[in-house]
Structure formats: C-alpha cells, structure tokens
Coordinates of C-alpha atoms and ligand atoms in Angstrom, one line a residue:
M1 CA 11.0 -36.7 -31.2
S2 CA 13.9 -36.9 -33.5
N3 CA 17.3 -37.0 -31.7
E4 CA 18.9 -35.2 -34.7
T5 CA 16.7 -32.0 -34.4
N6 CA 16.0 -31.9 -30.7
T7 CA 19.4 -32.5 -29.1
T8 CA 21.3 -29.5 -27.9
Y9 CA 24.4 -28.9 -26.0
S10 CA 26.2 -27.1 -23.1
I11 CA 28.7 -24.7 -24.6
I12 CA 32.3 -24.7 -23.5
N13 CA 34.9 -22.5 -25.2
G14 CA 32.5 -21.7 -28.0
Q15 CA 31.9 -25.4 -28.9
S16 CA 29.1 -27.8 -28.3
H17 CA 29.9 -30.1 -25.3
Q18 CA 29.2 -33.8 -26.1
S19 CA 28.2 -36.0 -23.2
T20 CA 26.4 -39.2 -22.4
A21 CA 24.4 -37.5 -19.5
M22 CA 21.4 -35.8 -21.0
L23 CA 18.8 -33.5 -19.4
D24 CA 15.2 -33.7 -20.6
V25 CA 13.4 -30.4 -21.3
R26 CA 9.6 -30.5 -21.1
N27 CA 6.8 -28.3 -22.3
P28 CA 4.7 -27.2 -19.2
V29 CA 1.6 -27.4 -21.4
D30 CA 1.5 -31.2 -21.5
N31 CA 4.9 -32.3 -20.1
A32 CA 5.9 -33.5 -23.5
L33 CA 9.6 -33.9 -24.1
I34 CA 10.8 -31.0 -26.4
A35 CA 14.6 -31.4 -26.3
R36 CA 17.5 -33.1 -24.6
V37 CA 20.6 -31.2 -23.6
S38 CA 24.1 -32.5 -22.9
E39 CA 25.0 -32.1 -19.2
V40 CA 28.5 -31.2 -17.9
D41 CA 30.5 -33.1 -15.3
E42 CA 33.1 -31.7 -12.9
H43 CA 35.9 -32.1 -15.5
A44 CA 34.0 -30.1 -18.1
A45 CA 33.3 -27.4 -15.5
E46 CA 37.0 -27.3 -14.7
R47 CA 37.7 -26.8 -18.4
A48 CA 35.2 -24.0 -18.7
I49 CA 36.7 -22.2 -15.7
K50 CA 40.2 -22.4 -17.3
C51 CA 38.9 -21.1 -20.6
A52 CA 37.0 -18.3 -18.9
N53 CA 40.1 -17.3 -17.0
N54 CA 42.2 -17.2 -20.2
C55 CA 39.5 -15.2 -21.8
F56 CA 39.4 -12.7 -19.0
I57 CA 43.1 -12.1 -19.6
E58 CA 42.4 -11.7 -23.4
L59 CA 39.6 -9.2 -22.7
K60 CA 42.0 -7.0 -20.8
S61 CA 43.5 -6.1 -24.2
T62 CA 40.1 -5.1 -25.7
T63 CA 38.7 -1.6 -25.5
A64 CA 35.4 -0.7 -23.9
Q65 CA 34.3 0.7 -27.2
A66 CA 35.0 -2.6 -29.0
R67 CA 33.1 -4.6 -26.3
G68 CA 30.2 -2.1 -26.7
D69 CA 30.2 -2.7 -30.4
T70 CA 30.1 -6.4 -29.9
L71 CA 27.2 -6.0 -27.5
F72 CA 25.3 -3.9 -30.0
R73 CA 25.7 -6.6 -32.6
W74 CA 24.3 -9.1 -30.1
Y75 CA 21.4 -6.8 -29.5
Q76 CA 20.7 -6.6 -33.3
L77 CA 20.9 -10.4 -33.6
I78 CA 18.5 -10.9 -30.7
L79 CA 16.0 -8.6 -32.5
Q80 CA 16.5 -10.4 -35.8
N81 CA 15.7 -13.7 -34.1
K82 CA 12.9 -12.3 -32.0
K83 CA 10.1 -14.6 -33.1
R84 CA 12.2 -17.8 -32.9
L85 CA 13.4 -16.9 -29.4
A86 CA 9.9 -16.0 -28.2
E87 CA 8.5 -19.3 -29.5
L88 CA 11.2 -21.2 -27.7
V89 CA 10.5 -19.3 -24.4
T90 CA 6.8 -20.1 -24.7
R91 CA 7.5 -23.8 -25.4
E92 CA 9.9 -24.4 -22.5
Q93 CA 8.5 -21.9 -20.0
G94 CA 4.8 -21.7 -20.8
K95 CA 4.1 -17.9 -20.9
P96 CA 1.8 -16.6 -23.7
L97 CA 3.7 -15.8 -27.0
K98 CA 2.9 -12.0 -26.7
E99 CA 4.5 -12.0 -23.2
A100 CA 7.5 -14.0 -24.6
L101 CA 7.9 -11.4 -27.4
A102 CA 7.8 -8.7 -24.7
E103 CA 10.5 -10.6 -22.8
V104 CA 12.7 -10.8 -25.9
M105 CA 12.5 -7.0 -26.3
Y106 CA 13.1 -6.5 -22.6
A107 CA 16.1 -8.8 -22.6
A108 CA 17.5 -7.1 -25.7
G109 CA 17.0 -3.7 -24.0
Y110 CA 19.6 -4.7 -21.4
V111 CA 22.1 -5.6 -24.1
K112 CA 21.5 -2.3 -25.8
W113 CA 21.7 -0.3 -22.6
F114 CA 25.1 -1.9 -21.5
S115 CA 26.5 -1.6 -25.1
Q116 CA 26.3 2.1 -24.3
E117 CA 27.3 1.9 -20.6
A118 CA 30.5 0.1 -21.6
E119 CA 32.0 3.5 -22.5
R120 CA 31.0 5.2 -19.2
T121 CA 33.0 3.4 -16.6
N122 CA 34.9 6.5 -15.8
G123 CA 37.4 6.9 -12.9
A124 CA 38.3 10.2 -11.2
V125 CA 41.3 12.5 -10.4
I126 CA 41.1 13.4 -6.7
P127 CA 42.7 16.6 -5.4
A128 CA 45.8 15.6 -3.5
Q129 CA 47.1 17.1 -0.2
T130 CA 50.5 17.9 -1.7
I131 CA 51.6 19.3 -5.1
H132 CA 53.9 16.2 -5.5
H133 CA 51.1 13.7 -5.7
Q134 CA 48.3 12.8 -8.1
L135 CA 45.5 10.5 -6.9
R136 CA 43.5 8.7 -9.5
T137 CA 40.9 6.0 -9.6
L138 CA 40.0 3.7 -12.5
K139 CA 37.6 0.8 -12.9
Q140 CA 38.5 -2.7 -14.1
G141 CA 36.6 -5.8 -14.8
I142 CA 36.4 -8.0 -11.7
G143 CA 37.3 -11.3 -13.4
V144 CA 35.6 -14.6 -14.1
V145 CA 31.9 -14.3 -13.2
V146 CA 29.5 -17.2 -12.5
G147 CA 25.8 -16.5 -13.1
I148 CA 22.9 -18.7 -11.9
T149 CA 19.4 -17.9 -13.3
P150 CA 15.8 -19.0 -12.7
W151 CA 13.2 -20.3 -15.2
N152 CA 10.6 -17.5 -15.0
F153 CA 12.4 -15.1 -17.3
P154 CA 14.7 -17.4 -19.2
L155 CA 16.1 -14.6 -21.4
A156 CA 16.0 -11.4 -19.5
M157 CA 17.5 -12.7 -16.3
I158 CA 20.5 -13.7 -18.4
T159 CA 21.1 -10.6 -20.5
R160 CA 20.9 -8.3 -17.5
K161 CA 23.9 -10.1 -16.1
V162 CA 26.0 -11.1 -19.1
A163 CA 25.7 -7.7 -20.9
P164 CA 27.1 -5.6 -18.0
A165 CA 29.7 -8.3 -17.2
Y166 CA 31.0 -8.3 -20.8
A167 CA 30.8 -4.5 -21.0
A168 CA 33.1 -4.4 -17.9
G169 CA 35.5 -6.8 -19.5
C170 CA 34.6 -10.0 -17.5
S171 CA 34.2 -13.5 -18.9
F172 CA 31.0 -15.3 -17.9
I173 CA 30.0 -18.9 -17.0
L174 CA 26.2 -19.3 -16.9
K175 CA 24.2 -22.1 -15.3
P176 CA 20.7 -21.5 -16.3
S177 CA 17.7 -23.2 -14.8
E178 CA 17.5 -26.8 -15.6
L179 CA 13.8 -26.2 -16.6
T180 CA 14.6 -23.6 -19.3
P181 CA 18.1 -24.2 -20.7
L182 CA 17.1 -23.9 -24.4
S183 CA 16.6 -20.2 -24.7
A184 CA 19.9 -19.6 -22.7
I185 CA 21.8 -21.8 -25.3
E186 CA 20.3 -19.8 -28.2
L187 CA 21.3 -16.5 -26.6
A188 CA 24.9 -17.8 -26.2
K189 CA 25.0 -18.9 -29.8
L190 CA 23.9 -15.4 -30.9
A191 CA 26.5 -13.8 -28.6
L192 CA 29.2 -15.9 -30.3
E193 CA 27.9 -15.0 -33.7
A194 CA 28.1 -11.3 -32.7
G195 CA 31.8 -11.7 -31.9
F196 CA 32.0 -12.7 -28.2
E197 CA 35.3 -14.5 -27.6
P198 CA 34.7 -18.2 -27.2
G199 CA 35.4 -18.1 -23.4
A200 CA 33.4 -14.9 -22.8
F201 CA 30.0 -16.6 -22.5
Q202 CA 29.9 -20.4 -21.7
I203 CA 26.8 -22.4 -20.7
L204 CA 26.9 -25.3 -18.3
I205 CA 23.8 -27.4 -18.1
T206 CA 23.2 -29.8 -15.2
S207 CA 20.3 -31.5 -13.5
K208 CA 22.4 -31.4 -10.2
P209 CA 22.8 -27.6 -9.6
Q210 CA 24.1 -28.0 -6.1
D211 CA 27.2 -30.0 -7.1
L212 CA 28.1 -27.8 -10.0
V213 CA 27.5 -24.5 -8.3
T214 CA 29.5 -25.6 -5.2
Q215 CA 32.4 -26.5 -7.5
L216 CA 32.2 -23.1 -9.3
N217 CA 31.8 -21.1 -6.0
S218 CA 34.9 -22.7 -4.4
H219 CA 37.2 -22.3 -7.4
P220 CA 40.0 -19.7 -6.8
S221 CA 39.7 -18.4 -10.4
V222 CA 36.1 -17.4 -10.0
R223 CA 35.8 -13.8 -8.6
K224 CA 32.1 -13.1 -8.6
L225 CA 28.8 -14.8 -8.2
T226 CA 25.6 -13.3 -9.6
F227 CA 22.4 -15.2 -8.7
T228 CA 18.8 -14.7 -9.4
G229 CA 16.4 -17.1 -7.7
S230 CA 14.7 -17.9 -4.4
T231 CA 15.8 -16.4 -1.1
A232 CA 16.4 -19.9 0.3
V233 CA 18.9 -20.8 -2.3
G234 CA 20.4 -17.3 -2.3
K235 CA 21.3 -17.7 1.4
L236 CA 23.0 -21.1 0.8
L237 CA 25.1 -19.5 -1.9
L238 CA 26.0 -16.5 0.2
E239 CA 27.4 -18.9 2.8
Q240 CA 29.5 -20.5 0.1
T241 CA 30.9 -17.3 -1.4
A242 CA 31.6 -15.9 2.1
R243 CA 34.4 -18.6 2.4
S244 CA 36.5 -17.0 -0.3
V245 CA 35.1 -13.4 0.2
M246 CA 33.8 -13.6 -3.3
R247 CA 31.8 -10.6 -4.6
T248 CA 28.2 -11.7 -4.6
S249 CA 25.0 -10.2 -6.1
L250 CA 21.7 -11.7 -5.2
E251 CA 18.3 -11.0 -6.9
L252 CA 15.9 -12.9 -4.6
G253 CA 12.2 -13.4 -3.9
G254 CA 9.6 -10.7 -3.2
N255 CA 6.3 -10.3 -1.5
A256 CA 4.9 -7.2 -3.2
P257 CA 2.1 -5.2 -1.6
F258 CA -0.4 -3.7 -4.1
I259 CA -2.2 -0.9 -2.3
V260 CA -5.3 0.7 -3.7
F261 CA -6.5 3.8 -1.7
E262 CA -10.0 5.1 -1.8
S263 CA -8.9 8.1 -4.0
A264 CA -7.5 5.8 -6.7
D265 CA -8.6 5.7 -10.4
L266 CA -10.0 2.1 -10.1
E267 CA -9.8 1.4 -13.8
A268 CA -6.1 2.3 -13.8
A269 CA -5.6 0.2 -10.6
L270 CA -7.3 -2.7 -12.3
E271 CA -5.0 -2.4 -15.4
G272 CA -2.0 -2.3 -13.1
L273 CA -3.1 -5.3 -11.1
M274 CA -3.7 -7.4 -14.3
M275 CA -0.1 -6.6 -15.2
A276 CA 1.4 -7.0 -11.7
K277 CA -0.5 -10.2 -10.9
F278 CA -1.3 -12.1 -14.1
R279 CA 1.8 -11.6 -16.2
N280 CA 3.5 -15.0 -16.5
A281 CA 0.5 -16.5 -14.6
G282 CA 1.7 -14.8 -11.5
Q283 CA 5.2 -16.3 -11.7
T284 CA 7.2 -13.1 -11.3
C285 CA 9.4 -11.9 -8.4
I286 CA 7.6 -8.6 -8.5
A287 CA 4.1 -10.1 -8.7
A288 CA 1.4 -8.4 -6.5
N289 CA 1.3 -10.9 -3.6
R290 CA -0.8 -9.0 -1.1
V291 CA -3.5 -6.8 -2.5
Y292 CA -4.6 -4.2 0.1
L293 CA -8.0 -2.6 -0.8
H294 CA -9.4 0.4 1.2
S295 CA -12.7 -0.6 2.8
A296 CA -14.5 2.2 0.8
I297 CA -13.7 0.7 -2.6
K298 CA -13.1 -3.0 -1.8
S299 CA -16.4 -4.4 -3.0
Q300 CA -16.5 -2.3 -6.1
F301 CA -12.9 -3.2 -7.1
I302 CA -13.5 -6.9 -6.5
E303 CA -16.6 -6.8 -8.8
M304 CA -14.5 -5.0 -11.5
L305 CA -11.8 -7.6 -11.1
K306 CA -14.2 -10.5 -11.4
S307 CA -15.6 -9.2 -14.7
R308 CA -12.1 -8.8 -16.0
L309 CA -11.0 -12.3 -15.0
Q310 CA -13.9 -13.8 -16.8
T311 CA -12.5 -12.5 -20.1
L312 CA -9.1 -14.2 -19.7
V313 CA -8.3 -16.9 -22.2
I314 CA -6.4 -19.8 -20.7
G315 CA -4.4 -22.2 -22.8
D316 CA -1.2 -23.1 -24.7
G317 CA 0.8 -19.9 -25.0
L318 CA 1.4 -20.6 -28.7
G319 CA -2.4 -20.4 -29.3
E320 CA -4.1 -17.2 -30.5
N321 CA -5.2 -14.5 -27.9
V322 CA -4.0 -16.6 -24.9
D323 CA -3.7 -14.6 -21.7
L324 CA -2.7 -17.2 -19.2
G325 CA -0.5 -20.2 -19.8
P326 CA 0.2 -23.2 -17.5
L327 CA 2.3 -23.0 -14.4
I328 CA 5.9 -24.2 -14.8
N329 CA 5.2 -27.8 -13.5
S330 CA 2.9 -29.8 -11.3
A331 CA 4.9 -29.0 -8.1
A332 CA 4.1 -25.3 -8.7
K333 CA 0.4 -26.0 -9.1
Q334 CA 0.4 -28.2 -6.0
K335 CA 2.1 -25.5 -3.9
A336 CA -0.4 -22.9 -5.0
L337 CA -3.3 -25.2 -4.2
S338 CA -2.0 -26.0 -0.8
L339 CA -1.5 -22.3 0.0
L340 CA -5.2 -21.8 -1.0
D341 CA -6.4 -24.7 1.0
D342 CA -4.4 -23.6 4.1
A343 CA -5.8 -20.0 3.8
C344 CA -9.4 -21.3 3.5
K345 CA -8.9 -23.5 6.6
H346 CA -7.7 -20.4 8.5
G347 CA -10.7 -18.2 7.6
A348 CA -10.1 -16.8 4.1
N349 CA -12.8 -17.3 1.6
I350 CA -12.8 -17.7 -2.2
V351 CA -15.0 -15.0 -3.8
Y352 CA -14.1 -16.0 -7.4
Q353 CA -12.6 -19.0 -9.0
G354 CA -12.5 -19.8 -12.8
E355 CA -13.4 -23.2 -14.2
S356 CA -11.2 -26.0 -12.8
Q357 CA -8.3 -26.9 -15.0
T358 CA -6.3 -30.0 -15.7
G359 CA -2.6 -30.5 -16.0
N360 CA -0.4 -27.6 -15.0
Y361 CA -3.1 -25.0 -15.7
L362 CA -4.6 -23.0 -12.8
S363 CA -7.6 -20.6 -13.2
P364 CA -7.6 -17.2 -11.5
V365 CA -8.8 -17.1 -7.9
I366 CA -9.8 -14.1 -5.7
L367 CA -9.3 -14.8 -2.0
E368 CA -10.8 -12.5 0.6
N369 CA -10.1 -11.9 4.3
V370 CA -6.5 -12.9 4.1
E371 CA -4.6 -12.4 7.4
P372 CA -0.9 -11.9 8.2
A373 CA -0.8 -15.2 10.1
M374 CA -1.6 -17.2 7.0
A375 CA 1.1 -18.9 4.9
I376 CA -0.3 -17.3 1.7
Y377 CA 0.5 -13.9 3.2
N378 CA 4.1 -14.6 3.8
T379 CA 5.0 -16.9 0.8
E380 CA 5.5 -16.0 -2.8
I381 CA 2.3 -17.4 -4.3
F382 CA 3.7 -17.6 -7.9
A383 CA 0.3 -18.4 -9.3
P384 CA -2.8 -16.4 -10.5
I385 CA -4.3 -16.1 -7.0
V386 CA -5.3 -12.6 -5.8
S387 CA -4.9 -12.4 -2.1
V388 CA -7.1 -9.5 -0.7
I389 CA -6.6 -7.7 2.6
E390 CA -8.9 -4.8 3.6
F391 CA -7.5 -1.7 5.3
Q392 CA -8.9 1.6 6.7
T393 CA -6.0 4.0 7.2
E394 CA -2.7 5.0 5.6
E395 CA -0.7 4.2 8.7
Q396 CA -2.2 0.8 9.1
V397 CA -1.6 -0.3 5.5
V398 CA 2.0 1.0 5.5
N399 CA 2.8 -0.9 8.7
M400 CA 1.2 -4.1 7.3
A401 CA 3.0 -3.8 3.9
N402 CA 6.4 -3.3 5.6
D403 CA 5.9 -6.1 8.1
V404 CA 7.7 -8.8 6.0
D405 CA 11.3 -9.8 5.8
V406 CA 11.7 -9.1 2.0
G407 CA 11.5 -5.8 0.1
L408 CA 11.6 -6.0 -3.6
A409 CA 8.6 -4.2 -5.3
A410 CA 5.5 -2.4 -4.1
Y411 CA 2.6 -0.7 -5.9
V412 CA 0.5 2.2 -4.7
Y413 CA -2.6 3.6 -6.4
S414 CA -4.2 7.0 -5.5
S415 CA -4.9 10.3 -7.1
N416 CA -3.7 12.2 -4.0
I417 CA -0.2 13.3 -4.9
D418 CA 0.8 14.1 -1.3
L419 CA -0.3 10.7 -0.1
L420 CA 1.6 9.0 -3.0
H421 CA 4.8 10.8 -2.0
R422 CA 4.4 10.1 1.7
V423 CA 3.7 6.4 1.2
S424 CA 6.5 6.0 -1.3
M425 CA 9.0 7.5 1.1
V426 CA 8.1 5.1 4.0
L427 CA 7.6 1.8 2.2
D428 CA 10.6 -0.5 2.7
F429 CA 10.8 -1.7 -0.9
A430 CA 13.5 -1.0 -3.4
M431 CA 11.1 -0.5 -6.4
I432 CA 7.8 1.3 -6.2
G433 CA 5.2 1.4 -8.9
I434 CA 3.2 4.7 -8.4
N435 CA -0.1 4.4 -10.3
E436 CA 1.9 1.8 -12.5
G437 CA 1.9 -1.9 -12.6
A438 CA 4.8 -2.5 -15.0
I439 CA 8.0 -1.1 -13.5
S440 CA 10.9 -3.1 -15.1
N441 CA 13.1 -1.0 -17.3
P442 CA 16.8 -1.6 -18.4
A443 CA 17.6 2.0 -17.6
A444 CA 16.4 1.7 -14.0
P445 CA 18.1 -0.2 -11.1
F446 CA 16.3 -3.5 -10.4
G447 CA 16.9 -5.1 -7.0
G448 CA 15.7 -5.6 -3.5
M449 CA 16.0 -4.5 0.2
K450 CA 16.1 -6.8 3.2
Q451 CA 16.1 -10.5 2.2
S452 CA 15.2 -9.7 -1.4
G453 CA 18.9 -9.4 -2.3
L454 CA 22.2 -7.6 -2.6
G455 CA 23.1 -5.2 -5.5
R456 CA 21.2 -3.8 -8.4
E457 CA 20.8 -4.9 -12.1
G458 CA 20.3 -2.5 -14.9
G459 CA 20.5 1.3 -14.7
A460 CA 23.7 3.2 -14.2
E461 CA 24.3 0.9 -11.1
G462 CA 24.2 -2.4 -13.0
I463 CA 27.8 -2.3 -14.4
D464 CA 29.4 -1.5 -11.0
E465 CA 28.6 -5.0 -9.8
Y466 CA 31.2 -6.3 -12.3
L467 CA 33.9 -3.6 -11.7
E468 CA 36.7 -3.2 -9.2
V469 CA 37.8 0.4 -8.3
K470 CA 41.6 0.7 -8.4
Y471 CA 43.2 3.7 -6.7
L472 CA 46.6 4.9 -8.0
C473 CA 48.7 7.2 -5.8
Q474 CA 51.5 8.7 -7.9
R475 CA 54.4 10.8 -6.5
F476 CA 56.1 13.2 -8.9
Ligands
NAD501 P1 15.5 -21.4 -7.4 O1 16.2 -20.7 -6.3 O2 14.9 -22.7 -7.1 O3 16.5 -21.7 -8.6 C1 17.3 -20.6 -9.2 C2 18.5 -21.2 -9.8 O4 19.3 -21.8 -8.7 C3 18.3 -22.3 -10.8 O5 19.3 -22.2 -11.8 C4 18.6 -23.6 -10.0 O6 19.0 -24.6 -10.8 C5 19.6 -23.1 -9.0 N1 19.7 -23.9 -7.8 C6 18.6 -24.5 -7.1 N2 19.1 -25.0 -6.0 C7 20.4 -24.8 -5.9 C8 21.4 -25.2 -5.0 N3 21.1 -25.9 -3.9 N4 22.7 -24.8 -5.2 C9 23.0 -24.1 -6.3 N5 22.1 -23.7 -7.3 C10 20.8 -24.1 -7.1 O7 14.5 -20.4 -8.0 P2 13.5 -20.6 -9.2 O8 12.3 -21.5 -8.8 O9 14.2 -21.0 -10.5 O10 12.9 -19.1 -9.5 C11 11.9 -18.5 -8.8 C12 12.5 -17.6 -7.7 O11 13.4 -16.6 -8.3 C13 11.5 -16.8 -7.0 O12 11.8 -16.8 -5.6 C14 11.6 -15.4 -7.6 O13 11.1 -14.4 -6.8 C15 13.0 -15.4 -7.8 N6 13.3 -14.3 -8.8 C16 13.9 -13.2 -8.4 C17 14.1 -12.2 -9.4 C18 14.7 -10.9 -8.9 O14 15.2 -10.1 -9.8 N7 14.8 -10.5 -7.7 C19 13.8 -12.4 -10.7 C20 13.3 -13.6 -11.1 C21 13.0 -14.6 -10.1

C-alpha cells in the first residue's frame, strides 16, 4: 500500500485535516488494508463545531432556491461519479457492485428529492380572533446538526440526512462509521465541489465514537442529533441529548416479519424474499428477520427457496455476477453463527446450508421450527439466514409478528385484497411491503415505530426534522 495514494482525511472547514492518529480501513473480503484516514481529536472537533456555527449564520442569508440548486449540482456530481463511488462502497463495505451501484442511485435520489423540497417549506397565515391581528407561521433551519451513520449503507444513510438538513438551511457535522469512512469523505468532497459552503458539511473520523459523540452532544452550539444505527446505541445517545433537550431523530434496528399466506403468488413471494433477505447479505435494518409461512405452502415454498439459493454466486463483490459478498467483519460472522448454534440447541433445525465458507463469507442457511423464545427470533440476524416459523391463522400470525419491541418494516404476501388491507392495518410496523420486497424510496417516509426510532427520513416529512416552526403574532 502506498501512503501517497491511500491516505485520506477528515474534512474540517472544507480542508483536509492532518493528524498523527490514523484509522485503518479494511476490505471485508480479505481484511486487507485499503486506506488510512486521519482521525480528529477534541480540539479539531471544537474547531468543526465553531465553523459549523458560523456557517449556519451564513446560511441564513441564502435562499431556499439557491440551496436547492446547490443540492441539484451535488446530485449531478454523484451521478457523474457513480462507478467510482460504487467501487469504493464495495471495497470498504463488501456488497456486490450491482448493489453498490443501486445504493449510489438511491443515495442520489434523496439529494434530488430534497433539492426540490427545499422550496416547499411553507408556513401559514392563521385566521385571527380580532381584525387587529395577523397570525403567521414560518419554518427556519434548526441550527448545527450532528449526524452519526452506520456502515451498511455508507452513502444513502448520509444523503438522506445531509440533503434535507442543507435544504432547510442547517450546517452538518458527520461522524460516519469507522468501518466505512471512505465513501462518506468522497460524498463530502463532491458536495464542496457542488458549492456547499466549507462549514456546511464536515466529516469527523474517529476510532473512538463514544468520546467524540459525547463531546458533540453536550456542546451548546449543537441543536440537533440525527442517528442511524443500533437500538442499543440509539438509547445511549437519547439519554445524552435529553440533558440539553436537543432535537433527536433515531433510525434504529428492526425485526421484520415476512408473512406468506396460502393465497400468495409464491414466485412473487420468493422474489420479494430474495430482495428483503439477501440484499447486502442480510445486513439491512429492513431485512426479513422472521419468515412466517402458512402451513399449506410451507414445504413447497422452502423447496422453491432451496433451488434459488443454489444459484447464488458468493464472492468478492467486485467480481462478475456476484450475488452475495462477505459479512462486514469476523465479529458479524461469529454473531450469526452463534445465533444459529443457539437456535439448533433449542430445537430449530437446518434444512438447507450452502458450502461452508472461509473468512467473513457465510453461505445462505434455511432454519425451520424457529420459536419466539429463541435468541434468533428476537435479534437482528444481519446475515443470510432465513428463519422460518409456520402459522395457521391470520390472527395467530399478526399476534406473533407484533409481539416484539421494535416496529420498522414488515412484508405481507397474498392475493386476497381484503386480507392484505386488514393485516396492513393491524401490523405495528411503520413501513409495510404489500406483495413487495423492496420498499425504500426517497419520496416515502422511512422510519420506525416502538424502539425502531423517532422521526422519519425522506418523503414530505423528512425535511421537518431539520426545521423549527416559528409563530408570529402581529398587532396592527
Ligand atoms: P452501531 O449502533 O454499532 O453504530 C452506528 C454508529 O454509531 C457508528 O457510526 C458508530 O461509530 C457509532 N457508535 C457506536 N457506538 C457508539 C457510542 N457508544 N457512542 C456514540 N456513537 C457510537 O450500528 P452499526 O453496526 O453501524 O449498524 C447496524 C445497525 O444500524 C443495525 O441495528 C441496523 O438495523 C441499524 N440501521 C438502521 C437503519 C434505519 O433506517 N432504521 C438503517 C441502517 C441501519
């Protein structure tokens, strides 16, 4: 590895931040070192906050139209650099190149969406009780925003925060996952090239997230935290932001039920499951975690799934036709294997398992007779393991599906339109795929109920997370 070409930097005030502390970034394919990134210390973080605060004041004198135009240029630059960004995502995160390309397009979609939403942050004129008053509301950017993002979608989890924040007139400090900082840095460089003010999007890299995030969350200039990651870390951060009553959005973990009724089109359900379970090797927050199969179709569906899994190509995501890359690291593989082991010890049985794999790779597994008391039922598996539960009635499956403390995504397959409506109405999940396994869309609100989070990203709702409503009462 040459230091010259593979050293990259945190970005403060539009400049590369030089430091002696360097973070190693490794390829999940073989754990090879692919780059080193300069880390920030508390002094650098303090400088970034000051710069973001000055930038927020500067942004107050820009128009929503101008910010929308800048976002649109960022969108175009992301598209122009699509291949390079996708290769970087594959190298640092492991997902197959075709999925990385899809992520670039998805990430760019949020930038385009919010370039247009910038102009739609309308206020209102409210009828007053006297003819001597006018009551108005207007919306203003909340201030300096801190964003913390995970490794599983290293581009999209960033654009769906930074784009609405900038559209609303906020400056943004991002701490991306220490496992995937490279694509975040490239995104920020493209934003600066598009015309973002130097303090509008800064990137702080650290291998000690707890220290840095605690510093950011307790700073009086920071007005909002937006976090995507695990429910456990989200809860810790919510405790921190409660101390200063800081506005907080949380996109946390899920435990999605994937329900196939006897009336379902099984081919369509299989396609949906391949998307909802095997995208990113199962490492998505909306991954099908509990697959409920009606007893009348269970055996047939499992046979169809087995045949399909045999066709999957496992390997380095940069290779041709690869469907399944490695898991993010050895700890992720270890966690998946121990969930599997625990389930088997408690009565589940493996009905399909691909060839055993070395390194961070894990072959697909189908596990039958999974029970609610098993750890695998109540934990995000984050691996290509299909956990099957058999059911007989609509009421039974809805009760089982809802009986968890999270509520992000759910999937329902049937050709009975009345049943689909009934079930969609009673599932305690914020996003429901109805005969559809791919639900994410920049135009739709993404988020969770219960312990899956607070707030929504994308859609008409996404920009509100970065706006304050101000009420003006004027007497004439
Ligand atoms: P994680 O919670 O371990 O880490 C997320 C981020 O928090 C990273 O940037 C990490 O450095 C930082 N972090 C970790 N510990 C911290 C601490 N003590 N203080 C401050 N910051 C800390 O999650 P992950 O493993 O990176 O991502 C996977 C999780 O993210 C899964 O639970 C998944 O469901 C969830 N996720 C949710 C969504 C959503 O939209 N709801 C989307 C993607 C991922």
